[in-house]
Coordinates of N, CA and C in Angstrom, one line a residue:
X1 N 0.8 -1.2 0.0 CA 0.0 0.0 0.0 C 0.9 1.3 0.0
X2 N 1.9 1.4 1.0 CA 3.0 2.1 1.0 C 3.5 2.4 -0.6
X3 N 4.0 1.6 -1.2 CA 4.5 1.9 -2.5 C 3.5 2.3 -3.8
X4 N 2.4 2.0 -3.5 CA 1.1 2.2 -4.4 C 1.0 3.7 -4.0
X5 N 1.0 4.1 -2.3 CA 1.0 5.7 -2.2 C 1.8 6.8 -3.1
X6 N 3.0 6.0 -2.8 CA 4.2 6.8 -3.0 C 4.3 6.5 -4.9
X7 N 3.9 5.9 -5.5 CA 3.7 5.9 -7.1 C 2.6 7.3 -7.2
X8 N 1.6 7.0 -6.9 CA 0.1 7.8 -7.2 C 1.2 8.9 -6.9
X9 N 1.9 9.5 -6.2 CA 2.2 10.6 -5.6 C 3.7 10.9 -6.4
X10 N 4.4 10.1 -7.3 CA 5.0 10.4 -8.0 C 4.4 11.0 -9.5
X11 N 3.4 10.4 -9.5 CA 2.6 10.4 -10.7 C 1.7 11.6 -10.7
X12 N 1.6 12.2 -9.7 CA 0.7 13.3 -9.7 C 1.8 14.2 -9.5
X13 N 3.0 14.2 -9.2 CA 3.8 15.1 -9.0 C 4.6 15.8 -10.6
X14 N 4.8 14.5 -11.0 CA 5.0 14.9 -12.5 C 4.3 15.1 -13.2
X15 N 2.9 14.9 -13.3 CA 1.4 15.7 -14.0 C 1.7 17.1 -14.0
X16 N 2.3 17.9 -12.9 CA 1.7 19.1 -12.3 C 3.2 20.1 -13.0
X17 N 3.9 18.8 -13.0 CA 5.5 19.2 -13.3 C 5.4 19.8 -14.9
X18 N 4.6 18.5 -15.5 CA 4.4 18.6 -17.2 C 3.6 19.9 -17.2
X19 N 2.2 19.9 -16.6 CA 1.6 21.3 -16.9 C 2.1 22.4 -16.9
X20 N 2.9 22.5 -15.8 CA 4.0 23.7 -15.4 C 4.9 23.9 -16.4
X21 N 5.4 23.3 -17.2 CA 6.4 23.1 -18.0 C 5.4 23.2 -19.3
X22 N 4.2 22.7 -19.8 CA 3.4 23.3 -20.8 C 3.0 24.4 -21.0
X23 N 2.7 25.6 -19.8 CA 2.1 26.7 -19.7 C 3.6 27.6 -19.8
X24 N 4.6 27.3 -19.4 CA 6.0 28.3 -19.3 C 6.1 28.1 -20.8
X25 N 6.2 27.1 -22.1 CA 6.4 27.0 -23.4 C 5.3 27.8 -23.9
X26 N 4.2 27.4 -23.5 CA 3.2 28.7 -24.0 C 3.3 29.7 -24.1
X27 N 3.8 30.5 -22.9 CA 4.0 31.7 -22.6 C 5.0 32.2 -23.6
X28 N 6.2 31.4 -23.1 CA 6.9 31.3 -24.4 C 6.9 32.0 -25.9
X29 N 5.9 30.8 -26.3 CA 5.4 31.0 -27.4 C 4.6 32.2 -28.0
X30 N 4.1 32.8 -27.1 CA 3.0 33.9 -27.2 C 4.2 35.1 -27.1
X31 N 4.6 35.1 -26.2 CA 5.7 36.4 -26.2 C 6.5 36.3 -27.3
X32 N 7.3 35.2 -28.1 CA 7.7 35.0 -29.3 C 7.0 35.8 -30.2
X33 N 5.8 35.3 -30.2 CA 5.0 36.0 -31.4 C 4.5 37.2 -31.5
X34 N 4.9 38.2 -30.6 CA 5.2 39.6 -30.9 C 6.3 40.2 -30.7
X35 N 7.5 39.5 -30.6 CA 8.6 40.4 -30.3 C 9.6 40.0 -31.5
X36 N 10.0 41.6 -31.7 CA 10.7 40.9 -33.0 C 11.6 42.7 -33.6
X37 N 12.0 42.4 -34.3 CA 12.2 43.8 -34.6 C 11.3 44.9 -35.2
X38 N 9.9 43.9 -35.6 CA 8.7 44.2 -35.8 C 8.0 44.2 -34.8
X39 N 7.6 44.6 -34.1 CA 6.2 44.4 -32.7 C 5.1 44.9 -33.0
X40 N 4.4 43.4 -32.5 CA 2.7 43.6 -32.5 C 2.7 43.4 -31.7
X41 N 1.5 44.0 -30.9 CA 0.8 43.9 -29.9 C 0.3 42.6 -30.0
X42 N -0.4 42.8 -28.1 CA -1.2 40.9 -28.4 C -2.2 41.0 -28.7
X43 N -3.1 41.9 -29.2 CA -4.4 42.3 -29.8 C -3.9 42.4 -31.2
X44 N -2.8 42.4 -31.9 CA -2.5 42.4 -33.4 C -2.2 40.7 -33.7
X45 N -1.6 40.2 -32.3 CA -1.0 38.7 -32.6 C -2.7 38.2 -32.7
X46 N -3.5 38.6 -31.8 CA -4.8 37.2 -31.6 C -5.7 38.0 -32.8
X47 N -5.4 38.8 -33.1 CA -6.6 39.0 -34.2 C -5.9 38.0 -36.0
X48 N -4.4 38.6 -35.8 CA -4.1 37.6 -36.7 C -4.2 36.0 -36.8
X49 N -3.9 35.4 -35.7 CA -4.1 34.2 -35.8 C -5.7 33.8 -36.3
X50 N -6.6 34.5 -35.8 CA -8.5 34.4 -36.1 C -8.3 34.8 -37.6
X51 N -7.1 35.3 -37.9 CA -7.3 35.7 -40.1 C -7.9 37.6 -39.8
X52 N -7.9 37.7 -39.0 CA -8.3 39.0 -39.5 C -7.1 40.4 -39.4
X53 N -5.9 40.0 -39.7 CA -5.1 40.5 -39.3 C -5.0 41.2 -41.0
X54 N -3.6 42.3 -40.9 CA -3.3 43.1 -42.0 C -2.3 42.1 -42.8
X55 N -2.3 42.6 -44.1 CA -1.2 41.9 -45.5 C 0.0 41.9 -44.6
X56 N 0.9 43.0 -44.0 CA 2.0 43.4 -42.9 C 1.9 42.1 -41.8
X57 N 0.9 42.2 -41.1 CA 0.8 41.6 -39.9 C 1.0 39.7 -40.4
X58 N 0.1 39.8 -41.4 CA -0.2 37.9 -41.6 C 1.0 37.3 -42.6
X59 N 1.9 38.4 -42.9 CA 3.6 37.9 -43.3 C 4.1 38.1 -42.6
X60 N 4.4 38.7 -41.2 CA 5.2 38.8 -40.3 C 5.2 37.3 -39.4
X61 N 3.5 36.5 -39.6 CA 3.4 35.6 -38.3 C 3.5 34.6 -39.2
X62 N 2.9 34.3 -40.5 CA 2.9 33.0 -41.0 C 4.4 32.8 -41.9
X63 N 4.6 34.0 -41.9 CA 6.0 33.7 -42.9 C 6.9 33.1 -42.4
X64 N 7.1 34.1 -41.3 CA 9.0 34.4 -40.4 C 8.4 33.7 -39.1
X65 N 7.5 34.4 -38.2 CA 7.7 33.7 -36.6 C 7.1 32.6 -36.4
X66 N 5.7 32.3 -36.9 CA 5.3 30.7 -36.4 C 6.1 29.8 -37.1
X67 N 6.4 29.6 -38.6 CA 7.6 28.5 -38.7 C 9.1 28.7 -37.9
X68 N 9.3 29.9 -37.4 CA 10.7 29.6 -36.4 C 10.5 28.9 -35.4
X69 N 9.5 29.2 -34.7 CA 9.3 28.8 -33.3 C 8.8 27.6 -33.8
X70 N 7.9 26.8 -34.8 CA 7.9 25.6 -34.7 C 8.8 25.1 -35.0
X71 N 9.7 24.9 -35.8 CA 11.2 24.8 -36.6 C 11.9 24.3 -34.9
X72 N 11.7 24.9 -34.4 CA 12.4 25.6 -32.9 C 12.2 24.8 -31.9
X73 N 10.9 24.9 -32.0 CA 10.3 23.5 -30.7 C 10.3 22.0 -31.4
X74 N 10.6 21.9 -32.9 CA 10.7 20.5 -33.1 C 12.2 19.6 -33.0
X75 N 12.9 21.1 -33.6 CA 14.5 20.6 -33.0 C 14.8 20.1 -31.7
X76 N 14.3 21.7 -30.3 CA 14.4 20.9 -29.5 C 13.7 19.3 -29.3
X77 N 12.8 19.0 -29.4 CA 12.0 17.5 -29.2 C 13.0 16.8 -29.7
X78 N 13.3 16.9 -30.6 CA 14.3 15.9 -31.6 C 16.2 16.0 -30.6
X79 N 16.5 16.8 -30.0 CA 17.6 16.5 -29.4 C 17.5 16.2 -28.3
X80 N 15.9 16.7 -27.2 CA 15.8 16.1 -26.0 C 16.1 14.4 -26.3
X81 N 14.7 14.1 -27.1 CA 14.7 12.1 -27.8 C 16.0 11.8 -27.7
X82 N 16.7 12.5 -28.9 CA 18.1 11.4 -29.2 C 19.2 11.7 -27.9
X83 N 19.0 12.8 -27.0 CA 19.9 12.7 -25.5 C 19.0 11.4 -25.2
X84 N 18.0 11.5 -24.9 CA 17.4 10.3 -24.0 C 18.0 8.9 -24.9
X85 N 17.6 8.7 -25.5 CA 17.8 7.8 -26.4 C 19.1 7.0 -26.1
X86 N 20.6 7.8 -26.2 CA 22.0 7.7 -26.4 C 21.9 7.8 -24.9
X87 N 21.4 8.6 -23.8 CA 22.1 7.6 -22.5 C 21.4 6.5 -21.9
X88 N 19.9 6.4 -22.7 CA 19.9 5.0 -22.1 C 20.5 3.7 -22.6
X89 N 21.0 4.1 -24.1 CA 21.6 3.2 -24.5 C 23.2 2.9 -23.9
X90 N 23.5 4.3 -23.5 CA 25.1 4.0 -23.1 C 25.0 4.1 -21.7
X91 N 23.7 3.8 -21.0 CA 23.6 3.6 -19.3 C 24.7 4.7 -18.7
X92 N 24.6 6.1 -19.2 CA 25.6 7.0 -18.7 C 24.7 8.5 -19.2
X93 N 24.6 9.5 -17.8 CA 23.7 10.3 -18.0 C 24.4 11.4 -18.7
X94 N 25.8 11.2 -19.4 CA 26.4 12.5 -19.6 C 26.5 12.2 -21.2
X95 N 26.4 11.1 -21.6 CA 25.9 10.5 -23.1 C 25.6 11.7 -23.8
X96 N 26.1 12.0 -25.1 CA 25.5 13.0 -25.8 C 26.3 12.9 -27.7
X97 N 25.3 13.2 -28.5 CA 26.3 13.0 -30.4 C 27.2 13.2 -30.2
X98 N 27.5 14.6 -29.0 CA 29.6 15.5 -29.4 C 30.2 14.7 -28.9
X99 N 29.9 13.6 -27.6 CA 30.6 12.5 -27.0 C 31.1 11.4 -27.6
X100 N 29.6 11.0 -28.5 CA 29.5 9.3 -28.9 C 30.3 9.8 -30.1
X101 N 30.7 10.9 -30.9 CA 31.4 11.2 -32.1 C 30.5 11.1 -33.5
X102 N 29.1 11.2 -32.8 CA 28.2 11.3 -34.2 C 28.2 12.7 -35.1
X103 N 28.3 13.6 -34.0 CA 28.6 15.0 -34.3 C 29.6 15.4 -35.3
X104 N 31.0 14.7 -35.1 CA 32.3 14.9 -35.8 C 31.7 13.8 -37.3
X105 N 30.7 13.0 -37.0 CA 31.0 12.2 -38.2 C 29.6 13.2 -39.7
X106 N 28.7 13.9 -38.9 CA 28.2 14.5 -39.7 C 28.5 15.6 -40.2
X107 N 29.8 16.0 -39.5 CA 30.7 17.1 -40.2 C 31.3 17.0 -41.2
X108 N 32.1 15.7 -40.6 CA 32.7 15.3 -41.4 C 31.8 14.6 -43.6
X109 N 30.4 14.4 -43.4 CA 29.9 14.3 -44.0 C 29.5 15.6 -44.6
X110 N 29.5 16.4 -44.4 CA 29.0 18.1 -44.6 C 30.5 18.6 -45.4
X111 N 31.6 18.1 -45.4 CA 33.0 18.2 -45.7 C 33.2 17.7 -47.0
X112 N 32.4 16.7 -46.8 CA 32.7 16.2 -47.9 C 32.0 16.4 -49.4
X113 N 30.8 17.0 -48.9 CA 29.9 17.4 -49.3 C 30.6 19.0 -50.1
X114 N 30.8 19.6 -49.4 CA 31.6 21.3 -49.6 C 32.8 20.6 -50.6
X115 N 33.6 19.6 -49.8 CA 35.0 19.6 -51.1 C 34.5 18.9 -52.4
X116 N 33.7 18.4 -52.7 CA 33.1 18.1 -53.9 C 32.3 18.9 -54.6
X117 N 31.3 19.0 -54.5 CA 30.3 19.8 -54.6 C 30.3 21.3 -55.0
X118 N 31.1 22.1 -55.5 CA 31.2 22.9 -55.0 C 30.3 24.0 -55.4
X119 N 29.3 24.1 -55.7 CA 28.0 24.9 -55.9 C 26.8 24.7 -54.4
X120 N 26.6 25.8 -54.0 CA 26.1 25.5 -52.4 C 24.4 26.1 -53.0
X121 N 24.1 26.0 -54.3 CA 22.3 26.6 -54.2 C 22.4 25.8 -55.2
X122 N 20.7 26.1 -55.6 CA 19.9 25.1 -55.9 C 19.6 23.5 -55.9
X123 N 19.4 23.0 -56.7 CA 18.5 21.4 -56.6 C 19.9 20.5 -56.0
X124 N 20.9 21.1 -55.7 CA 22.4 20.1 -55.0 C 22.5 21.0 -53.3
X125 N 22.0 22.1 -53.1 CA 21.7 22.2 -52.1 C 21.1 21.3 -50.8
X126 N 19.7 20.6 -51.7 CA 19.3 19.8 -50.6 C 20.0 18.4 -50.8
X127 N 20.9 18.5 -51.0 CA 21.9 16.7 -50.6 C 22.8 17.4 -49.3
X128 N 22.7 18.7 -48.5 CA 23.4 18.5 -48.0 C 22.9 17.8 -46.3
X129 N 21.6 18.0 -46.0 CA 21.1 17.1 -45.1 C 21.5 15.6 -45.2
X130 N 21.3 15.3 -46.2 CA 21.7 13.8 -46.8 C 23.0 13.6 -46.4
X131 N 24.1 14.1 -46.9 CA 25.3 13.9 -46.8 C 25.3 13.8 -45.0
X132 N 25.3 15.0 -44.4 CA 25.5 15.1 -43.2 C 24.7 14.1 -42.1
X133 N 23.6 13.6 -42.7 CA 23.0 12.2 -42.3 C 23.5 11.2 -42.4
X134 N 24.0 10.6 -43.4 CA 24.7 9.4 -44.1 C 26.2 9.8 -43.1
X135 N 27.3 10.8 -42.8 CA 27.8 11.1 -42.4 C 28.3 11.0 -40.6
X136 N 26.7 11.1 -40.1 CA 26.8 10.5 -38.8 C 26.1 9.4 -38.3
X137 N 25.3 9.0 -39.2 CA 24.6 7.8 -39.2 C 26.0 6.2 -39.6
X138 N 26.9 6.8 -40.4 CA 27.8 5.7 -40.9 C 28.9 5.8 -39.5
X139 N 28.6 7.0 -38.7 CA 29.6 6.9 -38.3 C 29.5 6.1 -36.4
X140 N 28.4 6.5 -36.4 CA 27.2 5.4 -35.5 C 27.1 4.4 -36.0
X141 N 27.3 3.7 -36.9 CA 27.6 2.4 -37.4 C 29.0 1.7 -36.8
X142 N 30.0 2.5 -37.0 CA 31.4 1.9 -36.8 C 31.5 2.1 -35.3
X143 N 31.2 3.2 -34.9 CA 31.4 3.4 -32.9 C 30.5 1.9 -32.4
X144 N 29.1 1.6 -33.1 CA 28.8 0.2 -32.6 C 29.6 -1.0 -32.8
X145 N 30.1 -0.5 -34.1 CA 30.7 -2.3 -34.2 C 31.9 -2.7 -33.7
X146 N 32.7 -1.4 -33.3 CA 34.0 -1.3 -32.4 C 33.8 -1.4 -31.0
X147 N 32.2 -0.8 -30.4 CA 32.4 -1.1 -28.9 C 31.4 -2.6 -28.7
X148 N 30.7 -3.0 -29.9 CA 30.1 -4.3 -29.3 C 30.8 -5.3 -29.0
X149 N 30.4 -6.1 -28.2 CA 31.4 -7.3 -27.4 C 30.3 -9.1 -27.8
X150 N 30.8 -9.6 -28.4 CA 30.3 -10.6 -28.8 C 29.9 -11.3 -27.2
X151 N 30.1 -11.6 -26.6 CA 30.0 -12.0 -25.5 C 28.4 -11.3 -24.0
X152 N 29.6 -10.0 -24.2 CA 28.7 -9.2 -22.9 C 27.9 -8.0 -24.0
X153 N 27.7 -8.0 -24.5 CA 26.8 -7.4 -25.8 C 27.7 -5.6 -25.8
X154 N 26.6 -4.7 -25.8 CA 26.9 -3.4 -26.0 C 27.6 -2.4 -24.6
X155 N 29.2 -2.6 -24.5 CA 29.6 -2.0 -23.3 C 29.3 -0.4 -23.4
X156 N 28.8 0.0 -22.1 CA 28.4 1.8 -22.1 C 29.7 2.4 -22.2
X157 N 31.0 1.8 -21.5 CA 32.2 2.1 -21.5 C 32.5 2.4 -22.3
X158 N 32.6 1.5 -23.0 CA 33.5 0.8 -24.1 C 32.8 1.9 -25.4
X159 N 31.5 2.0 -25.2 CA 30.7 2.6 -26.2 C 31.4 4.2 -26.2
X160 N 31.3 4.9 -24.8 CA 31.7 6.1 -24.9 C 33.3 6.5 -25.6
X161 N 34.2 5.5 -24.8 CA 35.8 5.3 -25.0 C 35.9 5.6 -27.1
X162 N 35.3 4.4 -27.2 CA 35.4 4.4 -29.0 C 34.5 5.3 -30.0
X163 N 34.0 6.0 -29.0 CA 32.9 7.2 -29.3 C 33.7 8.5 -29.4
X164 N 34.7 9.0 -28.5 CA 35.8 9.7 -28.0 C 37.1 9.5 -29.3
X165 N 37.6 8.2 -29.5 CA 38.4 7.7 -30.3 C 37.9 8.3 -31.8
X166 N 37.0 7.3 -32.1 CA 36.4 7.7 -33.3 C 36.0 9.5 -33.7
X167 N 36.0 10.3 -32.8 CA 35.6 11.6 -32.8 C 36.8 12.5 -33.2
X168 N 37.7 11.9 -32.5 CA 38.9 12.3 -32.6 C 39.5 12.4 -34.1
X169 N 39.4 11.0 -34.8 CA 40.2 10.3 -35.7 C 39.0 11.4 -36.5
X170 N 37.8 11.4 -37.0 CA 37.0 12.1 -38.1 C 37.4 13.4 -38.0
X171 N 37.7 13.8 -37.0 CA 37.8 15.6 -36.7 C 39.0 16.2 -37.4
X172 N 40.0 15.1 -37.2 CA 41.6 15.6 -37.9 C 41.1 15.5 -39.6
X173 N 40.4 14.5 -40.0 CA 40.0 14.3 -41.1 C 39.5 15.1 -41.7
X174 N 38.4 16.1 -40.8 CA 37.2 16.6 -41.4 C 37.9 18.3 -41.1
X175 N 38.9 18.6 -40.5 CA 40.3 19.4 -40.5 C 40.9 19.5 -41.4
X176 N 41.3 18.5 -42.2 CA 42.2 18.6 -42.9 C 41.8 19.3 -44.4
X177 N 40.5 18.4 -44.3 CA 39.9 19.2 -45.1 C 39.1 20.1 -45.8
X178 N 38.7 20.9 -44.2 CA 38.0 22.3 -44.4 C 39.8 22.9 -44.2
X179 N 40.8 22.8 -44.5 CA 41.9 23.9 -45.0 C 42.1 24.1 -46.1
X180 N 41.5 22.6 -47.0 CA 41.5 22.7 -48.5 C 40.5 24.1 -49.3
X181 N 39.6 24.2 -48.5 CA 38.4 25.4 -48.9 C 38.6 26.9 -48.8
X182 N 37.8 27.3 -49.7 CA 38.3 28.7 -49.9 C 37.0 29.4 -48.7
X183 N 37.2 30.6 -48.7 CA 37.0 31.7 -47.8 C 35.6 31.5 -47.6
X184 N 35.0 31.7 -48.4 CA 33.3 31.8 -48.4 C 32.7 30.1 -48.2
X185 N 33.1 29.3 -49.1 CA 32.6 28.0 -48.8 C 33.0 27.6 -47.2
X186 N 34.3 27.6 -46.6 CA 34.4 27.5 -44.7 C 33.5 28.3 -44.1
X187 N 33.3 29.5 -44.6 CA 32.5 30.0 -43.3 C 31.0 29.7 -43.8
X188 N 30.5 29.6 -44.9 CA 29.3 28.6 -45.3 C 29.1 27.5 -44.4
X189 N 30.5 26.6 -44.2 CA 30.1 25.4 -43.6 C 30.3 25.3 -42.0
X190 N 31.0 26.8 -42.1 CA 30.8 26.6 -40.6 C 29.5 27.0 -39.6
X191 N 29.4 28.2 -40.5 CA 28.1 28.3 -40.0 C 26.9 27.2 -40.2
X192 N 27.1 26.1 -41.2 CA 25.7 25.4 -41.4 C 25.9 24.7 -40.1
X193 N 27.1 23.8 -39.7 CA 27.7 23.2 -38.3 C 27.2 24.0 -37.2
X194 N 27.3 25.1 -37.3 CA 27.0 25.6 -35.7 C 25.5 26.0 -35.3
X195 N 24.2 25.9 -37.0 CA 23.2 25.4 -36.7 C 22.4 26.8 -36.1
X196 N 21.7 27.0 -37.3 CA 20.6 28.2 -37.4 C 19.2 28.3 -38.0
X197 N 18.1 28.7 -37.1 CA 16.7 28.2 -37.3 C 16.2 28.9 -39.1
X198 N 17.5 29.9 -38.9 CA 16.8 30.1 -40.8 C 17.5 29.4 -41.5

């Protein structure tokens, strides 16, 4: 009975926690959507949302701020997951891509992408998600098959250690040759690396 208490009372404690935590993103959200270098009032935001807003007003919300902020809140969801994800897999709460070396290996795919490629617009533009996927996805391939243990299966250790290794070894690589690149294509790629909602 004791432990049935103390569950109901975990479980109601995190209910209150999630609401708490839904109403501060709201707020969030709503303050987002008039601050800007443009400002609307929240009588210009709620009339737009209903459609009755000006040609000015309903390009300012549907163009530029509601796709950032969703853009924004989907990213974060998608890196809370893959944190969760990668420390329960590596049973270590400090687990994270820049650790396990998925990070260096999607760079290193984004590298490759630039020294080839070298036209950064149009219809070769969108291979560069691809690349930089294929990039850290191959590279999360090799960190597994280096730390799996035939025996005692997937060491957390062993996972992070060759995670660290492998991070290392792509980064000199993916080094070497963003020095091959000229002026404008590096700071193109560095900026795409350091990751911007537009």
């Amino acid at each position: 009975m004791d432990i049935e208490a103390q569950a109901k009372k975990r479980t109601r404690r995190a209910f209150y926690a999630s609401l708490i935590l839904f109403l501060v993103a709201l707020a969030v959200v709503l303050i987002s959507l008039n601050t800007g270098t443009i400002r609307l009032s929240p009588l210009a935001v709620g009339r737009t949302l209903l459609g009755n807003g000006s040609t000015d007003e309903t390009m300012i919300m549907f163009d530029f701020r509601l796709p950032r902020i969703l853009i924004t809140m989907l990213a974060g969801i998608g890196l809370g997951i893959s944190g969760a994800v990668l420390q329960g897999v590596s049973r270590n709460s400090l687990a994270d891509p820049g650790i396990l070396g998925i990070h260096a290996g999607a760079a290193f795919g984004l590298m490759i992408f630039v020294s080839f490629f070298r036209t950064m617009e149009g219809p070769s533009a969108l291979m560069i998600p691809m690349f930089t996927f294929a990039g850290g996805a191959v590279t999360a391939v090799i960190i597994f098959i280096f730390a799996y243990d035939r025996y005692r299966g997937l060491l957390p250790i062993r996972l992070i250690l060759v995670g660290i290794a492998v991070a290392a070894g792509i980064s000199s690589v993916t080094l070497l040759l963003s020095l091959r690149l000229d002026e404008d294509t590096y700071s193109f790629a560095a900026s795409w690396l350091a990751g911007s909602v537009w």
